[in-house]
Each structure stands twice: as structure tokens, then as C-alpha cells.
Amino acid sequence: MAVIYGSNNWKLSVKRGTEGVTILRALTCDARAALPDALFGMPVTALGDRALAAGASITGGEEIDVIGAPAAGEWDNQALRELTLSPLLCRAGDYALMNCRALETIRLTDRPIVWGTGALMNCRALRHIEITRSDGSAGDAAAYFSGELSCELDISVLSDGRRVSRVILPEYYEEYVENSPAHHFDYKVHGAGQPYHHVFRDRQLRLDAYDALWQKLISGEYEPDTALRLAFWRVCCPEGLGGDAGARYRQYLAAHADDALRYALSLRDVSPLCTLLKQLDFTAEVLRAAADLAREERDTAAVAVLLEELHRRAGAEKSFEL
């Protein structure tokens, strides 16, 4: 058995091929883990059937122990919450992530990947997808996950280490209700998310089509928390955002100013807060309330940003033209 050192703990069973390494089985005891990008000097390009299925045992192939931080917990992937896949992955086998019930976040590169049947079966906590753009090799990761999962999805796209877009796809679910007298089933869709999960053309996300759904969303029954986050991230990560759509999002955030700033503070990251302050003209009262909240949370960076904004606006109000 080979032993290598890495940032995470893994027990791997692998098979070498002419174009790369296939991981047949991968078990970890960590909550956050990244699969190796390369083994034996070769890229990791595939996951076998049930490769990370929770509870699966190691059988066949070359066995490798990857040693990271001191191991704690069971080696069954039951505690795995965040998973980073190899940037050169091109295939994931049938039921590759089955029963990873704690898995909340997947990070991968946006290159073409062939996903097997039921690869995400019972991954009921999966909500966050983080996609890094590859050089000239646009994949369809967002389209795949939105088609497989009807829950709310939070999809971020990164380029050169910077988040360039972040979209929220609201939840929906489909229901077939038996209509006994007529001897047929009535099809019903619940929730506002179905059209958002289908704003793809040629497997690519169409941001203009995504933005066009906003008015329909807030005109019907919707979750205010979901709408707030949807508008917030389109304003803070405005790739492809047109002027009219941007104005509608900003109008909604302005009408929910306290909630928007409260959400920004919950992120514990001043970057989106700074972007929001540049995009919207908050009143001094709202800014002071946000600064008080940040002070209570001991978020000194946010307090400094909010006080600086208050100082800037106070100075602007007191300026005179001679």
C-alpha cells in the first residue's frame, strides 16, 4: 500500500489508465476534503461507479492512504460536507456520490464531465455549487446540477480566483395527484423555482433569461428570504446584468434595506458589503442600525466600513459650493 501526504485524509482504491487515474473508491473521515488532482504523476480523470458512495468498502485496485490532519471519525463519507473534485475530471460513474447525505458543497472546474446514472442520489443536503472556469473549455456543470436537483441551489462561478457571478435557483417540487373519477393524474408544480432551473440554452446558463424571471417571481407567491439573496448576489456579482434588470434588483433591495444589510453582515465578508454600499443609497438611520449590529457581532471590519460610509455621506451633505 502506498502512503502519501496531503491536506486531507483519504483511503483510496485506484486504477491507472493510459490517459489518467480512475478513483474506484474514496473514503474520508473529514468534513471538508479535496480529492487529489494527480497520482503517480498522472491526472485524476475519473470516478468509478459508487466511488464516494457513503459506506462503500475498499475493494480491488491499487490502495493508497493519503494522510492529512489527524484523523477523527469514521471512514465512511457520512460526515463529508464539502468536496472538491479534480480539475481534470471528465467522468463520474453511476451512483458516484450516492448517500452522501451530509454533503452541502461541491467545488469543480467547468469542463465537460460525463455523469453516470444517479450520481447524486440521496445527496439531499447539497445546495452550494462552486464552479471554476477553465481555459477555453466551457462545461455544463450548472446545467447538470440544476437538472438533477429541484432544491434551492446557490451557484457561484469563479474566474482567476474571483467570483464573477452567483445565482440563486429557487426550490420547486413536482407532484402527481390521482384524479380518481377521471382515471388520470393531475400534474402540479409547487414553488417558484422550476423556470429558474431551466434557464439554460445549449447547456449554458442564460443570465438574460434568468433576470427576465424576476418580475414573475415577486408578483406571485415567493419566499422573501430567497428573493432577497437572489437580488443581492445579482447586484454584488453583476456579470451580464443589464441596466433595467439591475435597477429592478436595486429597487427591491432598497425597499428591504435593513434585511439586505443584515444579510451582508451575516456573510462576515466586507467585500459584498462594500459593493452593496456603492450600488444603493442607504439612509443614515439604516447605516447606523447596521453599524450597531456589526458592533454587537464584534465584526470590526464591517463597523469600520459602515462608519466610513456614514462619515463620507455626512461630509457630502455638509459641503458647500462657492
Backbone as numpy.savetxt, mean C-alpha at the origin, in Angstrom:
# Nx Ny Nz CAx CAy CAz Cx Cy Cz
23.76 -28.17 4.66 22.91 -26.98 4.66 23.79 -25.73 4.66
23.49 -24.80 3.76 24.23 -23.55 3.69 23.68 -22.56 4.72
24.56 -21.73 5.26 24.16 -20.69 6.20 24.70 -19.36 5.69
23.82 -18.36 5.58 24.23 -17.02 5.17 23.66 -16.01 6.15
24.19 -14.81 6.12 23.74 -13.77 7.04 22.99 -12.69 6.26
21.90 -12.23 6.83 21.10 -11.20 6.18 20.41 -10.33 7.21
19.43 -9.57 6.76 18.72 -8.66 7.67 17.53 -9.33 8.33
17.14 -10.51 7.84 15.99 -11.23 8.39 16.32 -12.70 8.58
15.43 -13.39 9.26 15.59 -14.83 9.48 14.72 -15.61 8.51
15.34 -16.55 7.80 14.60 -17.41 6.88 15.14 -18.83 6.94
14.26 -19.78 6.76 14.63 -21.16 6.44 14.12 -21.40 5.03
15.04 -21.60 4.11 14.69 -21.67 2.69 14.97 -23.05 2.11
14.15 -23.41 1.15 14.41 -24.55 0.28 14.37 -24.01 -1.14
15.45 -24.19 -1.90 15.55 -23.54 -3.21 16.00 -24.51 -4.29
15.79 -24.07 -5.54 16.24 -24.84 -6.70 16.90 -23.88 -7.68
18.08 -24.23 -8.11 18.81 -23.40 -9.08 18.33 -23.72 -10.50
18.25 -22.68 -11.32 17.89 -22.85 -12.71 18.85 -22.10 -13.60
18.65 -22.17 -14.89 19.57 -21.51 -15.82 19.45 -19.99 -15.77
18.25 -19.49 -15.40 18.03 -18.04 -15.39 17.91 -17.45 -13.99
17.91 -18.29 -12.98 17.80 -17.77 -11.63 17.42 -18.85 -10.64
17.12 -18.42 -9.44 16.81 -19.32 -8.33 15.31 -19.28 -8.04
14.72 -20.46 -7.86 13.34 -20.56 -7.43 13.31 -20.91 -5.95
12.57 -20.14 -5.17 12.37 -20.46 -3.76 11.18 -21.41 -3.66
11.46 -22.64 -3.27 10.41 -23.64 -3.17 9.61 -23.48 -1.88
10.31 -23.21 -0.78 9.68 -22.96 0.51 10.46 -21.87 1.22
9.75 -21.03 1.96 10.39 -19.97 2.73 9.60 -19.78 4.02
10.26 -20.00 5.14 9.63 -19.86 6.45 10.40 -18.83 7.27
9.67 -17.95 7.94 10.30 -16.96 8.80 9.55 -16.88 10.13
10.27 -16.41 11.13 9.64 -16.14 12.43 9.50 -14.65 12.65
9.90 -13.85 11.67 9.89 -12.39 11.79 8.54 -11.82 11.37
8.22 -10.63 11.90 7.01 -9.92 11.49 7.25 -9.11 10.23
8.49 -8.64 10.04 8.86 -7.87 8.85 10.06 -8.54 8.21
9.93 -8.92 6.95 11.00 -9.68 6.33 11.07 -9.42 4.84
12.30 -9.45 4.31 12.54 -9.31 2.87 13.21 -10.58 2.37
12.65 -11.16 1.32 13.28 -12.33 0.72 14.58 -11.92 0.05
15.56 -12.81 0.00 16.84 -12.45 -0.65 16.65 -12.08 -2.12
17.40 -11.07 -2.55 17.37 -10.69 -3.97 18.14 -11.70 -4.82
19.18 -12.29 -4.24 20.04 -13.21 -4.99 20.56 -14.29 -4.06
20.84 -15.46 -4.63 21.45 -16.58 -3.91 22.44 -17.26 -4.85
23.57 -17.68 -4.33 24.61 -18.32 -5.14 25.07 -17.44 -6.29
24.96 -16.12 -6.13 25.33 -15.21 -7.19 24.33 -15.14 -8.32
23.14 -15.70 -8.12 22.09 -15.70 -9.13 20.86 -14.98 -8.59
20.08 -14.30 -9.45 18.89 -13.59 -8.96 17.79 -14.56 -8.55
17.01 -14.17 -7.55 15.82 -14.93 -7.18 14.69 -14.48 -8.10
14.21 -15.38 -8.94 13.25 -15.01 -9.98 11.88 -15.64 -9.82
11.73 -16.61 -8.92 10.44 -17.30 -8.83 10.17 -17.80 -7.42
8.87 -17.88 -7.12 8.38 -18.55 -5.92 7.62 -19.78 -6.35
7.89 -20.90 -5.73 7.20 -22.13 -6.09 5.79 -22.18 -5.55
5.07 -23.22 -5.89 3.72 -23.41 -5.36 3.77 -23.49 -3.83
2.91 -22.74 -3.17 2.82 -22.70 -1.70 4.14 -22.29 -1.05
4.92 -21.48 -1.74 6.26 -21.16 -1.24 6.25 -20.52 0.14
5.33 -19.60 0.38 5.26 -18.95 1.68 3.97 -19.28 2.42
3.27 -20.30 1.97 2.01 -20.67 2.61 2.23 -20.92 4.09
1.45 -20.27 4.92 1.63 -20.39 6.36 1.49 -21.83 6.80
2.46 -22.29 7.60 2.41 -23.64 8.14 3.03 -24.70 7.26
3.39 -24.36 6.00 3.99 -25.35 5.11 5.37 -25.76 5.63
5.74 -26.99 5.42 7.03 -27.49 5.89 8.07 -27.43 4.78
9.33 -27.49 5.17 10.44 -27.49 4.21 10.62 -28.89 3.66
10.48 -29.04 2.35 10.67 -30.35 1.72 11.39 -30.19 0.39
12.42 -31.00 0.14 13.10 -31.00 -1.13 13.94 -29.77 -1.36
14.76 -29.79 -2.41 15.59 -28.66 -2.77 16.80 -28.48 -1.86
17.61 -27.50 -2.19 18.75 -27.16 -1.35 18.27 -26.31 -0.18
18.72 -26.65 1.00 18.27 -25.93 2.18 19.29 -24.86 2.57
18.75 -23.68 2.93 19.58 -22.53 3.32 18.97 -21.90 4.57
19.82 -21.62 5.54 19.40 -20.83 6.69 19.93 -19.42 6.53
19.02 -18.44 6.56 19.42 -17.03 6.54 19.29 -16.51 7.97
20.37 -16.01 8.52 20.40 -15.58 9.91 20.42 -14.07 9.98
19.42 -13.50 10.65 19.34 -12.06 10.86 19.42 -11.73 12.33
18.44 -10.97 12.82 18.37 -10.65 14.24 18.04 -11.92 15.02
18.26 -11.92 16.34 17.91 -13.11 17.13 16.49 -13.56 16.87
16.33 -14.82 16.55 15.03 -15.36 16.18 14.12 -15.46 17.39
12.86 -15.12 17.18 11.85 -15.24 18.24 10.52 -15.58 17.59
9.85 -16.59 18.10 8.57 -16.98 17.52 8.68 -18.25 16.72
7.55 -18.65 16.17 7.46 -19.89 15.42 7.85 -19.67 13.95
8.43 -20.71 13.37 8.84 -20.66 11.96 7.68 -21.16 11.09
6.64 -20.34 10.98 5.47 -20.79 10.22 4.81 -19.68 9.41
5.42 -18.49 9.38 4.90 -17.33 8.64 3.58 -16.79 9.20
3.15 -17.31 10.35 1.87 -16.85 10.91 1.97 -15.42 11.42
3.17 -14.98 11.81 3.33 -13.62 12.35 3.79 -12.62 11.29
4.00 -13.08 10.07 4.52 -12.21 9.01 3.53 -11.12 8.66
3.92 -9.86 8.86 3.05 -8.73 8.59 3.49 -7.92 7.38
4.79 -7.82 7.12 5.32 -7.05 6.00 6.31 -7.91 5.23
6.11 -8.00 3.92 6.95 -8.84 3.07 7.47 -8.05 1.89
8.78 -8.12 1.66 9.40 -7.51 0.48 9.87 -8.62 -0.45
9.43 -8.56 -1.70 9.78 -9.58 -2.69 11.01 -9.17 -3.48
11.65 -10.14 -4.10 12.83 -9.89 -4.92 12.48 -8.95 -6.08
13.35 -7.96 -6.39 13.05 -7.03 -7.49 13.05 -7.69 -8.87
13.61 -8.89 -8.98 13.64 -9.58 -10.27 12.66 -10.74 -10.32
11.74 -10.78 -9.38 10.74 -11.84 -9.38 9.88 -11.77 -10.65
9.70 -12.89 -11.32 8.86 -12.91 -12.52 7.74 -13.94 -12.45
7.75 -14.78 -11.39 6.68 -15.77 -11.27 6.44 -16.11 -9.81
5.16 -16.20 -9.44 4.77 -16.67 -8.11 3.79 -17.82 -8.31
4.08 -18.97 -7.73 3.32 -20.18 -7.99 1.93 -20.19 -7.36
1.23 -21.27 -7.60 -0.12 -21.43 -7.06 -0.08 -21.39 -5.53
-1.02 -20.64 -4.96 -1.17 -20.54 -3.50 0.12 -20.11 -2.80
0.89 -19.25 -3.46 2.22 -18.90 -2.96 2.19 -18.26 -1.57
1.16 -17.47 -1.27 1.08 -16.78 0.02 -0.15 -17.23 0.82
-0.65 -18.37 0.51 -1.90 -18.83 1.12 -1.81 -18.87 2.65
-2.88 -18.39 3.28 -3.04 -18.44 4.74 -2.07 -17.55 5.51
-1.44 -16.60 4.84 -0.63 -15.60 5.57 -1.62 -14.56 6.11
-2.33 -14.93 7.14 -3.46 -14.13 7.61 -3.06 -12.82 8.27
-1.82 -12.72 8.76 -1.37 -11.49 9.40 -0.74 -10.51 8.41
-0.52 -10.96 7.17 0.19 -10.14 6.19 -0.61 -8.90 5.84
-0.02 -7.72 6.09 -0.68 -6.44 5.84 -0.07 -5.68 4.67
1.24 -5.86 4.43 1.95 -5.04 3.45 2.83 -5.91 2.57
2.78 -5.65 1.27 3.70 -6.28 0.31 4.44 -5.19 -0.43
5.75 -5.36 -0.55 6.59 -4.44 -1.33 7.20 -5.23 -2.49
7.10 -4.66 -3.69 7.62 -5.34 -4.87 7.95 -4.33 -5.94
8.63 -4.81 -6.97 8.99 -3.97 -8.11 7.95 -4.14 -9.21
7.62 -3.04 -9.88 6.58 -3.08 -10.91 7.15 -3.59 -12.22
7.34 -4.88 -12.27 7.76 -5.55 -13.50 6.79 -6.70 -13.75
6.71 -7.21 -14.98 5.74 -8.27 -15.25 5.97 -9.50 -14.38
4.93 -9.91 -13.66 4.98 -11.10 -12.80 3.78 -11.98 -13.15
4.02 -13.25 -13.33 2.95 -14.21 -13.56 2.55 -14.78 -12.19
1.30 -14.53 -11.82 0.80 -14.98 -10.52 -0.02 -16.25 -10.71
0.24 -17.23 -9.87 -0.48 -18.49 -9.95 -1.87 -18.40 -9.33
-2.60 -19.47 -9.45 -3.96 -19.55 -8.91 -3.94 -19.41 -7.39
-4.84 -18.58 -6.87 -5.01 -18.47 -5.43 -3.79 -18.02 -4.68
-2.91 -17.23 -5.32 -1.67 -16.83 -4.66 -1.92 -16.06 -3.38
-3.04 -15.33 -3.28 -3.33 -14.52 -2.10 -4.48 -15.10 -1.26
-4.75 -16.36 -1.44 -5.89 -16.95 -0.74 -5.76 -16.79 0.78
-6.80 -16.27 1.39 -6.89 -16.08 2.85 -5.91 -15.04 3.39
-5.38 -14.18 2.53 -4.55 -13.05 3.00 -5.51 -11.90 3.33
-6.28 -12.07 4.38 -7.41 -11.19 4.64 -7.01 -9.86 5.27
-5.78 -9.75 5.74 -5.35 -8.48 6.35 -4.59 -7.61 5.36
-4.34 -8.11 4.15 -3.52 -7.39 3.19 -4.22 -6.12 2.71
-3.59 -4.97 2.95 -4.17 -3.68 2.60 -3.18 -2.76 1.87
-1.91 -2.88 2.19 -0.92 -1.93 1.70 -0.02 -2.58 0.64
0.03 -1.96 -0.53 0.88 -2.43 -1.62 1.85 -1.30 -1.96
3.13 -1.58 -1.90 4.14 -0.56 -2.20 4.93 -1.03 -3.42
4.84 -0.27 -4.50 5.41 -0.66 -5.79 6.53 0.29 -6.17
7.70 -0.28 -6.45 8.83 0.52 -6.92 8.94 0.39 -8.43
8.95 1.51 -9.12 9.04 1.48 -10.57 10.40 0.95 -11.02
10.37 0.08 -12.00 11.61 -0.44 -12.58 11.94 0.33 -13.84
13.15 0.19 -14.31 13.60 0.94 -15.49 13.00 0.35 -16.76
12.02 1.06 -17.30 11.47 0.70 -18.61 10.76 -0.63 -18.65
10.31 -1.15 -17.49 9.64 -2.44 -17.49 8.37 -2.35 -16.67
7.37 -1.69 -17.20 6.13 -1.46 -16.47 5.36 -2.76 -16.30
5.06 -3.10 -15.07 4.28 -4.28 -14.79 2.83 -3.94 -14.53
2.12 -4.88 -13.95 0.70 -4.65 -13.70 0.35 -5.03 -12.27
1.27 -4.75 -11.35 1.08 -5.16 -9.95 -0.19 -4.56 -9.37
-0.42 -3.26 -9.58 -1.61 -2.62 -9.03 -2.88 -3.27 -9.57
-2.89 -3.57 -10.86 -4.07 -4.19 -11.47 -4.30 -5.59 -10.90
-3.21 -6.32 -10.66 -3.36 -7.68 -10.13 -3.99 -7.65 -8.74
-3.44 -6.85 -7.85 -3.94 -6.84 -6.47 -5.36 -6.27 -6.39
-5.66 -5.26 -7.18 -7.01 -4.69 -7.14 -8.04 -5.67 -7.69
-7.63 -6.53 -8.59 -8.55 -7.53 -9.13 -8.76 -8.71 -8.20
-7.73 -9.03 -7.41 -7.81 -10.17 -6.50 -8.48 -9.83 -5.18
-8.37 -8.59 -4.75 -8.84 -8.19 -3.42 -9.90 -7.11 -3.54
-11.04 -7.31 -2.89 -12.10 -6.31 -2.93 -12.11 -5.43 -1.69
-11.19 -5.70 -0.74 -11.08 -4.86 0.45 -10.47 -3.51 0.08
-10.47 -2.57 1.01 -9.81 -1.30 0.76 -8.31 -1.55 0.56
-7.76 -0.95 -0.48 -6.34 -1.07 -0.77 -5.69 0.30 -0.77
-4.50 0.36 -0.22 -3.70 1.58 -0.16 -2.45 1.30 -0.99
-2.39 1.85 -2.20 -1.32 1.53 -3.15 -0.40 2.73 -3.35
0.87 2.54 -3.04 1.88 3.58 -3.23 2.81 3.19 -4.36
3.22 4.18 -5.15 4.20 3.97 -6.21 5.42 4.84 -5.92
6.59 4.21 -5.91 7.84 4.91 -5.62 8.71 4.96 -6.87
9.42 6.05 -7.03 10.37 6.21 -8.12 11.59 6.95 -7.58
12.78 6.38 -7.79 14.02 6.96 -7.27 13.93 7.21 -5.77
13.30 6.28 -5.05 13.20 6.39 -3.61 12.18 7.38 -3.11
11.39 7.96 -4.00 10.41 8.98 -3.61 9.01 8.51 -3.99
8.04 8.69 -3.05 6.66 8.32 -3.35 6.08 9.34 -4.31
5.69 8.89 -5.51 5.17 9.80 -6.52 3.65 9.74 -6.61
3.06 8.65 -6.18 1.60 8.57 -6.14 1.17 7.61 -5.05
-0.01 7.89 -4.53 -0.60 7.00 -3.52 -2.11 7.09 -3.69
-2.72 5.96 -3.96 -4.16 5.95 -4.21 -4.85 4.99 -3.25
-6.03 5.37 -2.84 -6.87 4.54 -2.00 -7.99 3.97 -2.85
-8.10 2.65 -2.88 -9.21 1.99 -3.56 -10.20 1.54 -2.49
-11.38 2.17 -2.40 -12.33 1.83 -1.34 -12.79 0.37 -1.43
-13.31 -0.10 -0.32 -13.78 -1.48 -0.22 -15.12 -1.66 -0.92
-15.37 -2.87 -1.37 -16.71 -3.26 -1.84 -16.84 -4.77 -1.68
-18.05 -5.24 -1.72 -18.24 -6.69 -1.79 -19.48 -7.00 -2.60
-19.44 -8.16 -3.22 -20.52 -8.60 -4.10 -21.36 -9.66 -3.39
-22.61 -9.68 -3.72 -23.53 -10.61 -3.05 -24.56 -11.12 -4.06
-24.79 -12.42 -4.01 -25.86 -13.03 -4.80 -26.96 -13.47 -3.84
-28.14 -12.90 -4.01 -29.26 -13.18 -3.12 -30.31 -14.00 -3.88
-30.66 -15.13 -3.32 -31.63 -16.00 -3.99 -33.02 -15.37 -4.00
-33.59 -15.28 -5.18 -34.97 -14.81 -5.36 -35.81 -16.05 -5.64
-36.35 -16.64 -4.57 -37.00 -17.96 -4.70 -38.21 -17.96 -5.63
-39.14 -16.98 -5.50 -40.31 -17.05 -6.39 -39.94 -17.01 -7.87
-38.91 -16.25 -8.18 -38.53 -16.12 -9.60 -37.50 -17.17 -10.02
-36.99 -17.95 -9.05 -36.01 -19.01 -9.34 -34.75 -18.47 -10.00
-34.25 -17.36 -9.44 -32.97 -16.85 -9.92 -32.28 -16.10 -8.78
-31.04 -15.68 -9.01 -30.28 -14.96 -8.02 -30.14 -13.49 -8.43
-30.35 -12.61 -7.47 -30.13 -11.18 -7.71 -28.71 -10.82 -7.30
-28.04 -10.09 -8.16 -26.65 -9.69 -7.92 -26.62 -8.29 -7.33
-25.96 -8.12 -6.18 -25.88 -6.82 -5.53 -24.42 -6.49 -5.21
-24.09 -5.21 -5.33 -22.76 -4.73 -4.97 -22.91 -3.75 -3.82
-22.15 -3.96 -2.77 -22.20 -3.10 -1.60 -20.88 -2.34 -1.47
-20.97 -1.06 -1.12 -19.78 -0.25 -0.99 -19.47 0.50 -2.27
-18.62 1.52 -2.14 -18.34 2.42 -3.27 -17.11 2.01 -4.07
-16.50 0.88 -3.71 -15.18 0.60 -4.26 -15.10 -0.09 -5.60
-16.19 -0.71 -6.08 -16.06 -1.50 -7.30 -15.51 -0.72 -8.49
-16.02 0.47 -8.79 -15.45 1.19 -9.95 -14.00 1.59 -9.73
-13.61 1.85 -8.48 -12.22 2.20 -8.21 -11.28 1.01 -8.45
-11.75 -0.19 -8.17 -10.93 -1.38 -8.38 -10.82 -1.75 -9.86
-11.53 -1.02 -10.71 -11.52 -1.34 -12.13 -11.14 -0.15 -13.01
-10.36 0.79 -12.46 -9.94 1.94 -13.26 -8.59 1.65 -13.94
-8.55 0.55 -14.66 -7.32 0.14 -15.33 -7.59 -0.04 -16.82
-6.64 0.39 -17.62 -6.68 0.18 -19.07 -5.40 -0.52 -19.46
-5.53 -1.67 -20.14 -4.36 -2.47 -20.50 -3.51 -2.77 -19.26
-4.20 -3.03 -18.16 -3.58 -3.41 -16.89 -2.78 -2.29 -16.23
-2.96 -1.06 -16.69 -2.28 0.09 -16.10 -3.29 1.02 -15.45
-2.93 1.57 -14.29 -3.82 2.46 -13.57 -4.01 3.77 -14.33
-5.27 4.15 -14.57 -5.60 5.40 -15.23 -5.99 6.42 -14.16
-5.08 7.32 -13.84 -5.35 8.29 -12.79 -6.47 9.26 -13.17
-6.62 9.57 -14.46 -7.71 10.46 -14.86 -9.06 9.80 -14.62
-9.14 8.50 -14.92 -10.39 7.77 -14.65 -10.63 7.64 -13.15
-9.57 7.47 -12.40 -9.67 7.40 -10.94 -10.24 8.70 -10.38
-9.69 9.82 -10.81 -10.16 11.13 -10.32 -11.59 11.43 -10.75
-12.00 10.90 -11.90 -13.35 11.16 -12.40 -14.42 10.50 -11.53
-14.03 9.57 -10.67 -15.01 8.88 -9.82 -15.32 9.65 -8.54
-14.56 10.70 -8.26 -14.68 11.39 -6.97 -16.08 11.93 -6.70
-16.64 12.63 -7.65 -17.95 13.26 -7.43 -19.02 12.21 -7.17
-18.94 11.10 -7.88 -19.91 10.01 -7.66 -19.73 9.43 -6.27
-18.48 9.33 -5.81 -18.21 8.78 -4.49 -18.89 9.61 -3.40
-18.65 10.91 -3.40 -19.16 11.74 -2.29 -20.63 12.11 -2.47
-21.19 11.77 -3.62 -22.62 12.03 -3.83 -23.49 10.90 -3.30
-22.88 9.73 -3.05 -23.64 8.60 -2.56 -23.30 8.28 -1.12
-23.53 7.04 -0.72 -23.16 6.60 0.62 -21.69 6.23 0.62
-20.94 6.87 1.47 -19.50 6.61 1.50 -18.98 6.74 2.92
-17.79 6.20 3.15 -17.13 6.30 4.45 -16.32 7.59 4.48
-16.67 8.54 5.36 -15.94 9.82 5.40 -14.44 9.64 5.62
-14.05 8.67 6.43 -12.63 8.44 6.69 -11.90 8.03 5.42
-12.54 7.17 4.64 -11.94 6.73 3.37 -11.83 7.88 2.40
-12.88 8.67 2.28 -12.87 9.82 1.36 -11.78 10.82 1.76
-11.62 11.05 3.05 -10.60 11.98 3.52 -9.21 11.52 3.11
-8.91 10.25 3.35 -7.58 9.74 3.01 -7.36 9.71 1.51
-8.42 9.40 0.76 -8.32 9.39 -0.71 -7.94 10.78 -1.22
-8.67 11.81 -0.75 -8.39 13.18 -1.18 -7.02 13.64 -0.68
-6.71 13.29 0.55 -5.44 13.70 1.16 -4.25 13.24 0.31
-4.23 11.98 -0.06 -3.06 11.46 -0.78 -3.01 11.90 -2.23
-4.17 12.17 -2.84 -4.12 12.70 -4.20 -3.54 14.12 -4.20
-3.82 14.88 -3.14 -3.27 16.24 -3.04 -1.80 16.20 -2.67
-1.42 15.29 -1.77 -0.02 15.24 -1.31 0.90 14.49 -2.27
0.36 13.61 -3.09 1.13 12.90 -4.12 0.41 13.10 -5.45
0.54 14.28 -6.06 -0.37 14.68 -7.14 0.04 14.25 -8.55
0.74 13.16 -8.71 1.11 12.74 -10.07 -0.14 12.59 -10.93
-0.14 13.21 -12.10 -1.27 13.09 -13.02 -2.53 13.78 -12.56
-2.44 14.65 -11.57 -3.64 15.30 -11.04 -3.95 16.57 -11.82
-5.12 16.59 -12.47 -5.53 17.76 -13.23 -6.03 18.87 -12.33
-6.10 20.08 -12.89 -6.49 21.25 -12.11 -7.87 21.15 -11.52
-8.86 20.73 -12.31 -10.22 20.64 -11.81 -10.35 19.58 -10.72
-9.74 18.42 -10.95 -9.80 17.35 -9.96 -9.09 17.77 -8.67
-7.93 18.43 -8.82 -7.21 18.90 -7.66 -8.03 19.90 -6.85
-8.75 20.77 -7.53 -9.58 21.76 -6.84 -10.69 21.07 -6.05
-11.27 20.01 -6.61 -12.35 19.31 -5.90 -11.81 18.61 -4.64
-10.64 18.01 -4.76 -10.05 17.36 -3.58 -9.72 18.40 -2.51
-9.14 19.51 -2.92 -8.77 20.55 -1.94 -10.01 21.15 -1.28
-11.08 21.28 -2.05 -12.33 21.80 -1.49 -12.85 20.87 -0.40
-12.77 19.58 -0.64 -13.24 18.62 0.36 -12.37 18.67 1.62
-11.06 18.74 1.44 -10.16 18.80 2.59 -10.36 20.09 3.38
-10.59 21.20 2.69 -10.83 22.47 3.37 -12.10 22.41 4.21
-13.10 21.69 3.72 -14.35 21.55 4.46 -14.20 20.63 5.66
-13.13 19.85 5.68 -12.85 18.93 6.79 -11.43 19.20 7.30
-11.14 20.47 7.52 -9.78 20.90 7.83 -9.24 20.25 9.10
-10.03 20.23 10.17 -9.56 19.63 11.43 -9.20 18.17 11.24
-10.06 17.43 10.54 -9.80 16.01 10.33 -8.58 15.80 9.43
-8.42 16.65 8.43 -7.28 16.52 7.52 -5.96 16.71 8.26
-5.89 17.73 9.12 -4.66 17.96 9.88 -4.45 16.88 10.94
-5.52 16.41 11.52 -5.40 15.34 12.50 -4.84 14.08 11.85
-5.31 13.78 10.64 -4.78 12.61 9.92 -3.31 12.83 9.57
-2.96 14.03 9.10 -1.57 14.32 8.76 -0.67 14.11 9.98
-1.11 14.54 11.15 -0.30 14.37 12.36 -0.18 12.91 12.76
-1.21 12.10 12.47 -1.17 10.68 12.83 -0.09 9.92 12.07
0.38 10.48 10.95 1.38 9.81 10.13 2.78 9.90 10.73
2.98 10.87 11.64 4.29 11.10 12.27 5.37 11.33 11.21
4.99 12.07 10.19 5.89 12.40 9.08 5.54 13.82 8.62
6.48 14.74 8.73 6.15 16.14 8.43 6.10 16.42 6.93
6.60 15.52 6.10 6.61 15.79 4.66 5.21 15.99 4.09
4.25 15.04 4.28 2.90 15.30 3.77 2.23 16.47 4.47
2.55 16.71 5.73 2.00 17.87 6.43 2.44 19.17 5.76
3.72 19.26 5.42 4.23 20.46 4.74 3.55 20.65 3.38
3.37 19.56 2.65 2.70 19.64 1.35 1.27 20.12 1.51
0.57 19.61 2.52 -0.81 20.00 2.76 -0.91 21.49 3.10
0.03 21.99 3.91 0.00 23.40 4.29 0.24 24.32 3.09
1.00 23.83 2.10 1.22 24.61 0.89 0.00 24.62 -0.02
-0.81 23.55 0.06 -1.94 23.38 -0.85 -3.22 24.06 -0.35
-3.38 24.15 0.98 -4.62 24.68 1.54 -4.37 25.88 2.43
-5.34 26.76 2.49 -5.24 27.98 3.30 -6.02 27.76 4.60
-5.38 27.14 5.59 -6.04 26.86 6.86 -6.14 28.13 7.69
-7.19 28.22 8.49 -7.33 29.37 9.38 -6.35 29.24 10.54
-6.07 30.38 11.18 -5.17 30.38 12.33 -5.73 29.52 13.46
-7.04 29.53 13.63 -7.67 28.73 14.69 -7.43 27.24 14.47
-7.58 26.80 13.23 -7.37 25.39 12.91 -5.90 25.01 13.10
-5.00 25.89 12.69 -3.56 25.62 12.84 -3.17 25.56 14.32
-3.72 26.44 15.13 -3.40 26.41 16.56 -3.89 25.12 17.21
-5.09 24.69 16.83 -5.63 23.44 17.38 -4.74 22.26 16.99
-4.25 22.27 15.75 -3.36 21.20 15.30 -2.03 21.25 16.04
-1.51 22.45 16.28 -0.26 22.59 17.03 -0.42 22.09 18.45
-1.56 22.37 19.07 -1.82 21.88 20.42 -1.86 20.35 20.45
-2.49 19.77 19.43 -2.56 18.31 19.35 -1.17 17.71 19.17
-0.37 18.32 18.29 0.99 17.84 18.07 1.81 17.94 19.35
1.59 18.99 20.12 2.30 19.17 21.39 1.91 18.07 22.38
0.62 17.74 22.41 0.17 16.67 23.29 0.79 15.33 22.90
0.99 15.13 21.60 1.58 13.88 21.11 3.11 13.91 21.13
3.67 14.99 21.62 5.13 15.16 21.71 5.80 15.04 20.34
5.09 15.50 19.31 5.63 15.50 17.94 6.27 16.87 17.70
7.52 17.01 18.13 8.18 18.31 18.08 8.38 18.83 16.66
8.63 17.92 15.72 8.84 18.34 14.33 7.56 18.97 13.78
6.41 18.34 14.04 5.13 18.88 13.56 4.80 20.19 14.25
5.09 20.30 15.55 4.86 21.55 16.26 5.64 22.69 15.62
6.91 22.43 15.30 7.75 23.45 14.68 7.19 23.89 13.34
6.74 22.94 12.52 6.19 23.26 11.20 4.92 24.10 11.33
4.04 23.71 12.24 2.77 24.42 12.40 2.99 25.82 12.98
3.90 25.96 13.94 4.18 27.28 14.49 4.83 28.19 13.46
5.68 27.61 12.62 6.31 28.39 11.55 5.25 28.87 10.57
4.27 28.02 10.26 3.19 28.41 9.36 2.34 29.52 9.98
2.06 29.41 11.28 1.32 30.47 11.97 2.10 31.77 11.95
3.39 31.69 12.19 4.23 32.89 12.18 4.27 33.53 10.78
4.39 32.67 9.76 4.44 33.18 8.38 3.15 33.91 8.03
2.02 33.33 8.39 0.74 33.93 8.04 0.48 35.20 8.85
0.91 35.19 10.10 0.75 36.40 10.91 1.58 37.53 10.34
2.79 37.22 9.88 3.65 38.23 9.27 3.05 38.77 7.99
2.42 37.87 7.22 1.81 38.30 5.96 0.61 39.22 6.23
-0.13 38.91 7.32 -1.30 39.74 7.61 -0.90 41.12 8.10
0.29 41.25 8.72 0.71 42.52 9.28 1.56 43.35 8.33
1.83 42.83 7.15 2.68 43.56 6.21 1.92 44.73 5.61
2.63 45.78 5.24 2.02 46.97 4.66 2.74 47.32 3.37
2.00 47.87 2.45 2.61 48.36 1.21 2.78 49.87 1.36
3.98 50.37 1.07 4.27 51.81 1.16 4.24 52.45 -0.22
